[in-house]
CSV table of C-alpha atoms in Angstrom, one decimal:
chain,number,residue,atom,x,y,z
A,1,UNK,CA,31.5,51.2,15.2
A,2,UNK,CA,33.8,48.3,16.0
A,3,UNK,CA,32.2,47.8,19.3
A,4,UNK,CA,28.6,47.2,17.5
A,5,UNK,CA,29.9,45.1,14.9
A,6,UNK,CA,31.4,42.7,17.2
A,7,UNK,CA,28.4,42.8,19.3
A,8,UNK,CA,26.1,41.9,16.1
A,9,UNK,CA,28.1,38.8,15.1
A,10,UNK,CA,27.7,37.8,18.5
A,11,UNK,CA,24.6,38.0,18.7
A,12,UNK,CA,24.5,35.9,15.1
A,13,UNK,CA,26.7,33.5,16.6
A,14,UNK,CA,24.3,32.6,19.7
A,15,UNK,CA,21.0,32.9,17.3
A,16,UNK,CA,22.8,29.9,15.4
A,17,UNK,CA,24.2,27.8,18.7
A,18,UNK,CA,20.7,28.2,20.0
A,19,UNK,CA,18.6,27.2,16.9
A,20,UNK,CA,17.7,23.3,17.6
A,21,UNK,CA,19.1,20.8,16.2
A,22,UNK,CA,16.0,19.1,14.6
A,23,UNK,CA,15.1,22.7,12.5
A,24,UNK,CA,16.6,21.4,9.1
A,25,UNK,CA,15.1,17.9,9.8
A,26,UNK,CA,11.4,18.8,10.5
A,27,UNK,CA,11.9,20.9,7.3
A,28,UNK,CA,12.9,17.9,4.9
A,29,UNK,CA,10.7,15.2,6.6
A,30,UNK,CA,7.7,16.1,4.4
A,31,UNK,CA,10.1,16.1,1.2
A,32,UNK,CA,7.7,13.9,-1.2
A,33,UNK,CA,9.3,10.1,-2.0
A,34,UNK,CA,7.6,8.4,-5.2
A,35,UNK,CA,7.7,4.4,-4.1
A,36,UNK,CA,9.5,2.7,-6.5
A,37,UNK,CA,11.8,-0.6,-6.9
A,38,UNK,CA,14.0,-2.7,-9.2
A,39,UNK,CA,11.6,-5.2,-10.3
A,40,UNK,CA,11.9,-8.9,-10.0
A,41,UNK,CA,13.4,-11.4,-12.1
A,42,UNK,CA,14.0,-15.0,-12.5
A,43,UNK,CA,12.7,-16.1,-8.5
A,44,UNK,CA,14.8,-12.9,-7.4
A,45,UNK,CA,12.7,-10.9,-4.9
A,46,UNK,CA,12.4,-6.9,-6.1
A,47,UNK,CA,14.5,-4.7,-4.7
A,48,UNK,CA,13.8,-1.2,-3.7
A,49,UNK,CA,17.3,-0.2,-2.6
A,50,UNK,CA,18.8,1.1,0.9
A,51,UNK,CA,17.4,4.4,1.4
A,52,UNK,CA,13.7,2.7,1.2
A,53,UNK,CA,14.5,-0.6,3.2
A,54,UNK,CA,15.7,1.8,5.8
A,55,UNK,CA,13.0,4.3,5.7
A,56,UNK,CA,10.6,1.2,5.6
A,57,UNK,CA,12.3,-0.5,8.3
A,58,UNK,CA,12.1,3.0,10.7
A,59,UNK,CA,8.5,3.5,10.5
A,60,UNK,CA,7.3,-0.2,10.5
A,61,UNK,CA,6.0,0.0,6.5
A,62,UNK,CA,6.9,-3.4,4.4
A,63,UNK,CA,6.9,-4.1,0.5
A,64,UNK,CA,7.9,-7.9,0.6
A,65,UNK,CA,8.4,-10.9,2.5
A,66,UNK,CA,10.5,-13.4,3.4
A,67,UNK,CA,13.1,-14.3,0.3
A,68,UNK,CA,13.6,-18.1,1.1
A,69,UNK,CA,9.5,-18.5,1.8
A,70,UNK,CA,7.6,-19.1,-1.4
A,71,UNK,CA,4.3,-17.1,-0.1
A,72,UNK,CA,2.5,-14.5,-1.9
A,73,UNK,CA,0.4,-11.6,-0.6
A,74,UNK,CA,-2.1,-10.5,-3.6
A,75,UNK,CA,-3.6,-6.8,-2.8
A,76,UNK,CA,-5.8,-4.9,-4.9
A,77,UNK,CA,-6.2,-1.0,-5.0
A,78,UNK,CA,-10.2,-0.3,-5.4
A,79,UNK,CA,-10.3,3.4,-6.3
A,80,UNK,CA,-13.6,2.8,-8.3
A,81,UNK,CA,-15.8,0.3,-9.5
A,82,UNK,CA,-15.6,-0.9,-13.4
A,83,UNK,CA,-17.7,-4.3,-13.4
A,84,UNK,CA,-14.6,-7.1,-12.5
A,85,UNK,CA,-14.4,-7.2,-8.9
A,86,UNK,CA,-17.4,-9.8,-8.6
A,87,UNK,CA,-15.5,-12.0,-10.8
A,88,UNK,CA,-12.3,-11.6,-9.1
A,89,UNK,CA,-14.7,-12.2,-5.8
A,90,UNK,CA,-15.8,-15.5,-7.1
A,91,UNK,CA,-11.6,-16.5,-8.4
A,92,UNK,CA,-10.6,-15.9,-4.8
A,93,UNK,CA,-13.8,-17.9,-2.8
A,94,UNK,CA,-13.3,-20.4,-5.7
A,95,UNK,CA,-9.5,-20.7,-5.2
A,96,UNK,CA,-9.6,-20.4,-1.0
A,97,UNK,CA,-7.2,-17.1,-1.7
A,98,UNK,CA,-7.3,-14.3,1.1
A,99,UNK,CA,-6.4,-11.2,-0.3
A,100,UNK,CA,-6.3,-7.1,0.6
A,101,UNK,CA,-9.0,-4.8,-1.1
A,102,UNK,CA,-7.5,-1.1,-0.5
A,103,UNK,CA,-10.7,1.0,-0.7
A,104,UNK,CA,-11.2,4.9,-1.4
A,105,UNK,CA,-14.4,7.0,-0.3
A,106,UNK,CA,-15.8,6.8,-4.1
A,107,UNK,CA,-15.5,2.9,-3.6
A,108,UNK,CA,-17.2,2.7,-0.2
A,109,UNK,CA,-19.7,5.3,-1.5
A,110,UNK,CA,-20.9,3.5,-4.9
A,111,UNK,CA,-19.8,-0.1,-3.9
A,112,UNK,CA,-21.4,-1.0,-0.5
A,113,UNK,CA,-22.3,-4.4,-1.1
A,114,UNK,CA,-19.1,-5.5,-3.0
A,115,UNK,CA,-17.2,-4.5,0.7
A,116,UNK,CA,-19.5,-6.0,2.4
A,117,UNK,CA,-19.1,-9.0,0.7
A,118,UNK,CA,-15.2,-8.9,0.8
A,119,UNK,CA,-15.4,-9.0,4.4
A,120,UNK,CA,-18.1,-11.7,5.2
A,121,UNK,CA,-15.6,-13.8,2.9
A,122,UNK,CA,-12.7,-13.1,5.3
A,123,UNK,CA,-10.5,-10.2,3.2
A,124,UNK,CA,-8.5,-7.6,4.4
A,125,UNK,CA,-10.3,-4.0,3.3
A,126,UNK,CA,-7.8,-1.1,3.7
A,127,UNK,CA,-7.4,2.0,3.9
A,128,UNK,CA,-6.5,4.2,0.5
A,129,UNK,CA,-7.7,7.5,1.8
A,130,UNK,CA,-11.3,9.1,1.2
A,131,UNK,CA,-10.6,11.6,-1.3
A,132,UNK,CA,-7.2,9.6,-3.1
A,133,UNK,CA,-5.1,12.9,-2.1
A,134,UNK,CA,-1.4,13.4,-2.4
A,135,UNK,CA,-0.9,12.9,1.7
A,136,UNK,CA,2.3,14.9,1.5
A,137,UNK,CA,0.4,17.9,0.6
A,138,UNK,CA,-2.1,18.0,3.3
A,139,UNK,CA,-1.9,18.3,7.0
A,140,UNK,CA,-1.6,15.9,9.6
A,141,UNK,CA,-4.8,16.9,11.2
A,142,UNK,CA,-6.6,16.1,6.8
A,143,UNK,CA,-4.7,13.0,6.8
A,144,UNK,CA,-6.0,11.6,10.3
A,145,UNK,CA,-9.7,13.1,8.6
A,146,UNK,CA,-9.2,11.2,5.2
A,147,UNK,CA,-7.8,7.9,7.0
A,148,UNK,CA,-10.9,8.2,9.5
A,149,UNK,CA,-13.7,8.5,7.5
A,150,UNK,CA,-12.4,5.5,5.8
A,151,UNK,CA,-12.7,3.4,8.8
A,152,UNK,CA,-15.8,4.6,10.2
A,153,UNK,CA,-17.6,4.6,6.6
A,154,UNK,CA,-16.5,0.7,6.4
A,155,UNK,CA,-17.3,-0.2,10.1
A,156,UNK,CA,-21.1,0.9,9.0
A,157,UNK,CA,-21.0,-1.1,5.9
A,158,UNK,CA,-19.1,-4.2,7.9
A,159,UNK,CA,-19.6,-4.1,11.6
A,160,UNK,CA,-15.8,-4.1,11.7
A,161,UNK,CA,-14.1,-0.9,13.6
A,162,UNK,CA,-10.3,-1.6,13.1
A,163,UNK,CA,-8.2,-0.8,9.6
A,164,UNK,CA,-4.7,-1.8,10.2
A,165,UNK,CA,-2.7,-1.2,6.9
A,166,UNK,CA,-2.7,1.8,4.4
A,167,UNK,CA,-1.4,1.9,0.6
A,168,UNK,CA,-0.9,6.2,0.2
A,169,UNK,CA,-2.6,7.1,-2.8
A,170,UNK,CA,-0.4,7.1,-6.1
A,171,UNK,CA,2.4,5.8,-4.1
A,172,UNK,CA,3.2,8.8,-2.9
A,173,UNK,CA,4.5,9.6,1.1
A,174,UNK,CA,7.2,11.0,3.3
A,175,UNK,CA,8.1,10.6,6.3
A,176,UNK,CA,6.3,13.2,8.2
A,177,UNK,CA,3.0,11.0,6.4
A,178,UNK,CA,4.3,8.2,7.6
A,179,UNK,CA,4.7,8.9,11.2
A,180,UNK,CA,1.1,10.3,10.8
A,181,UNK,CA,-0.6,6.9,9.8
A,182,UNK,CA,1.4,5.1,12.2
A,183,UNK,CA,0.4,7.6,15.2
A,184,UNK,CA,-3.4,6.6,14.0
A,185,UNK,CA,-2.4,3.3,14.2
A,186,UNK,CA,-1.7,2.5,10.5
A,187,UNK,CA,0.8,0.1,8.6
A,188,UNK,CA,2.2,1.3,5.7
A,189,UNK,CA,1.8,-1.5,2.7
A,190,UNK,CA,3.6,-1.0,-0.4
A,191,UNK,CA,4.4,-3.5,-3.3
A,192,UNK,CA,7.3,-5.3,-4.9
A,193,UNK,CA,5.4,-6.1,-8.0
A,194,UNK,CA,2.7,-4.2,-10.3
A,195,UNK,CA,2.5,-3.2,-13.8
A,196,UNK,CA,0.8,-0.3,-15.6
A,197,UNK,CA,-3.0,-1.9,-15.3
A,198,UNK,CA,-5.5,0.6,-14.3
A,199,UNK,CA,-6.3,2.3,-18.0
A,200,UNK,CA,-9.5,1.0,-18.7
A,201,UNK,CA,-8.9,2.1,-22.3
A,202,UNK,CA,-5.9,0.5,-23.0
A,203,UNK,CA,-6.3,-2.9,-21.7
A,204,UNK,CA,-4.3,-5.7,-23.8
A,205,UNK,CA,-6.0,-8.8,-22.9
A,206,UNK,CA,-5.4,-11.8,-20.5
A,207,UNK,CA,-2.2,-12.4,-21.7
A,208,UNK,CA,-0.7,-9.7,-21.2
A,209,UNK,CA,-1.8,-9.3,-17.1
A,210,UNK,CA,-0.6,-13.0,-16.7
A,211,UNK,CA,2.7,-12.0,-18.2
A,212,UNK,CA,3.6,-9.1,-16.2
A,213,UNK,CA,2.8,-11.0,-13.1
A,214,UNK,CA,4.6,-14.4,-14.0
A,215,UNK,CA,8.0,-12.8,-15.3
A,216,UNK,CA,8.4,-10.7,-11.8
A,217,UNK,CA,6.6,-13.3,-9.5
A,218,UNK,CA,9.4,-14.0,-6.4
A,219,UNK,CA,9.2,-15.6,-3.0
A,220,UNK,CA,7.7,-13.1,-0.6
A,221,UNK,CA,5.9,-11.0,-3.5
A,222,UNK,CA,3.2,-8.1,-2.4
A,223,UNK,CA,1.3,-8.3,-5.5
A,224,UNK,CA,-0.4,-4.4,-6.2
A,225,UNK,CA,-3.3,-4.9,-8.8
A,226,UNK,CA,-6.3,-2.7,-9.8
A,227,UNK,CA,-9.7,-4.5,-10.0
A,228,UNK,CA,-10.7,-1.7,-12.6
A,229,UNK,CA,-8.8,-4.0,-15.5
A,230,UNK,CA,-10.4,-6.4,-17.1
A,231,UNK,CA,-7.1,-8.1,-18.4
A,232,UNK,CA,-6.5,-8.7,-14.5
A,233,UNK,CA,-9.8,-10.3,-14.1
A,234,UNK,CA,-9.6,-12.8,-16.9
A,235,UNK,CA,-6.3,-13.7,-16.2
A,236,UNK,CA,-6.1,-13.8,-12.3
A,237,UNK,CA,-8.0,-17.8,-12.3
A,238,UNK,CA,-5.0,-19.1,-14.3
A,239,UNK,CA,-2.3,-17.1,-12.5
A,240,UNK,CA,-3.0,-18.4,-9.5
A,241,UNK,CA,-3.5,-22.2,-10.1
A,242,UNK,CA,-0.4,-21.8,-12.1
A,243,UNK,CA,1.3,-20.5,-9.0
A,244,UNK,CA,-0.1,-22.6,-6.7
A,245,UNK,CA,1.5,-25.3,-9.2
A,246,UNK,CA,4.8,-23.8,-8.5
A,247,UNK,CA,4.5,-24.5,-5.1
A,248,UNK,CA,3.6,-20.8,-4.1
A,249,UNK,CA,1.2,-20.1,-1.2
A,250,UNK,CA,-1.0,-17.5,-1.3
A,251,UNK,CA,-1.2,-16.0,2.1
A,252,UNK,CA,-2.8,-12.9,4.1
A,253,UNK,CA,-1.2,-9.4,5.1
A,254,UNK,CA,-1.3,-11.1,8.8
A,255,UNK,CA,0.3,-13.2,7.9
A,256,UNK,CA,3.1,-11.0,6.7
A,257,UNK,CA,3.0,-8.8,9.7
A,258,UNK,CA,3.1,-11.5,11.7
A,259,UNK,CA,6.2,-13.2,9.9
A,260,UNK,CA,7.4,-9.9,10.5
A,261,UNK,CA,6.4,-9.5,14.2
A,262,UNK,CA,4.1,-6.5,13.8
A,263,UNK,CA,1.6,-7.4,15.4
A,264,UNK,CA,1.5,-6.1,19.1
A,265,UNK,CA,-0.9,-8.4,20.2
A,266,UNK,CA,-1.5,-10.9,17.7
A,267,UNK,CA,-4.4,-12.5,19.4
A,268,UNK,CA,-6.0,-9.6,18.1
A,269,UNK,CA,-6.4,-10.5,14.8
C-alpha cells in the first residue's frame, strides 16, 4: 500500500514539473481591464497609473502624448448617427483641425456619406468594431471578423483599404484582445480625457461640454468625444479657438504615432 502511494505522489509530482510554465498566464491574459485614469488638472497630463502604462507600453497601445508638447489629438467615437456630426464636419474644415472618427457597423451602415466625407477632408476613420461587442468575450477568430468587416465595409465607402488604430468598444480589453488587434495590424487608441457625453437625454448645454474639456485639457491630451451630443457640437467651435489661443495645436493620430515612433514605415502614411 506504501509502495503505490509513493508511486502516485510521484507521479503528481512529475504532472506538476511538466505542466508549462505559461498555463496560469494564458489563463489570466483574457481577464477583462475597464480603461480608466486620474483625470487631468491644472496643465497636468492624466494619469492612468503603472500597471496600464506598462500594459500600454507592451503591446504598442497609447492614451497621451508628449507632456512638455502642447498638442492635442481630438477623436470621436461614432457608434450612431444623432444629427451633429455635419456641424462638427464643418467646425473642423472651418478650423483646419484633423481629427479621428472611430466608426461601428450601425455607423458605416446608416451614415455612408458622412464617412465618405470625413475622409475626402483628410480624417482618420477607425475602427470601433462592427457589432460594439465586449472583445474580451469573444474569440480571436470574432474579433479579427468584427475588426475586418469594419475595414472592408469603409474601403467600399472610401477607396481606402488600410485601418491602423482601434478604440475597444466601452473601453473594455485584455491582453489576449490586445495581442489580437495588433496581430491584424491594429493600434490600440485610448484617451486621457472624456466626460459622461453620449446620453442624448441628458444633455446640459454648451457650457457644460466646454467645461469638462477646458478644466482637464493638458499637453499631449487624446480628447474621446461622442458626436451623438449636441452639447459637444455647440461647444466644440469655441473650445478650440479658445485652445488654439492658448497656444495648443491640434494635431493627427500620425502624428502621435509618429512622435512615438510607431510607425514602421512612415512613408506609408
Amino acid at each position: 500500500m506504501k509502495t503505490i502511494v509513493k508511486i502516485l505522489l510521484a507521479s503528481a509530482l512529475l504532472l506538476l514539473i511538466t505542466l508549462p510554465a505559461t498555463t496560469g498566464a494564458e489563463e489570466n491574459s483574457n481577464s477583462p481591464m475597464h480603461w480608466g485614469f486620474k483625470k487631468g488638472r491644472n496643465g497636468r497630463q492624466a494619469d492612468a497609473g503603472r500597471m496600464f502604462e506598462v500594459i500600454l507600453e507592451d503591446h504598442g497601445a497609447v492614451y497621451k502624448g508628449d507632456k512638455n508638447s502642447k498638442d492635442i489629438y481630438l477623436t470621436f467615437d461614432n457608434g450612431y448617427e444623432n444629427g451633429y456630426t455635419e456641424k462638427i464636419l464643418d467646425i473642423l474644415k472651418e478650423e483646419k483641425v484633423p481629427a479621428a472618427f472611430f466608426v461601428t457597423g450601425h455607423y458605416l451602415d446608416s451614415a455612408p456619406e458622412l464617412v465618405a466625407r470625413m475622409a475626402n477632408e483628410g480624417h482618420i476613420i477607425g475602427n470601433h468594431s462592427w457589432h460594439h461587442p465586449d472583445l474580451t468575450k469573444i474569440s480571436d477568430e470574432k474579433i479579427k471578423k468584427e475588426l475586418e468587416m469594419v475595414r472592408s465595409e469603409t474601403e467600399r465607402i472610401t477607396g481606402k483599404k488600410h485601418m491602423t488604430y482601434l478604440r475597444p468598444p466601452r473601453g473594455i480589453f485584455s491582453e489576449r484582445t490586445m495581442a489580437v488587434a495588433k496581430e491584424a495590424g491594429y493600434t490600440h487608441i485610448f484617451w486621457s480625457l472624456a466626460f459622461v457625453d453620449w446620453n442624448t437625454d441628458q444633455q446640459k448645454g454648451a457650457q457644460y461640454s466646454y467645461d469638462k474639456i477646458m478644466t482637464q485639457i493638458h499637453p499631449g491630451a487624446v480628447l474621446l468625444l461622442h458626436t451623438v451630443s449636441k452639447d459637444n457640437a455647440d461647444a466644440l467651435g469655441k473650445v478650440i479657438r479658445d485652445l488654439k489661443e492658448q497656444g495648443y495645436e491640434f494635431k493627427s493620430l500620425d502624428d502621435l504615432m509618429l512622435s512615438k515612433g510607431g510607425m514602421k514605415d512612415p512613408m506609408l502614411y
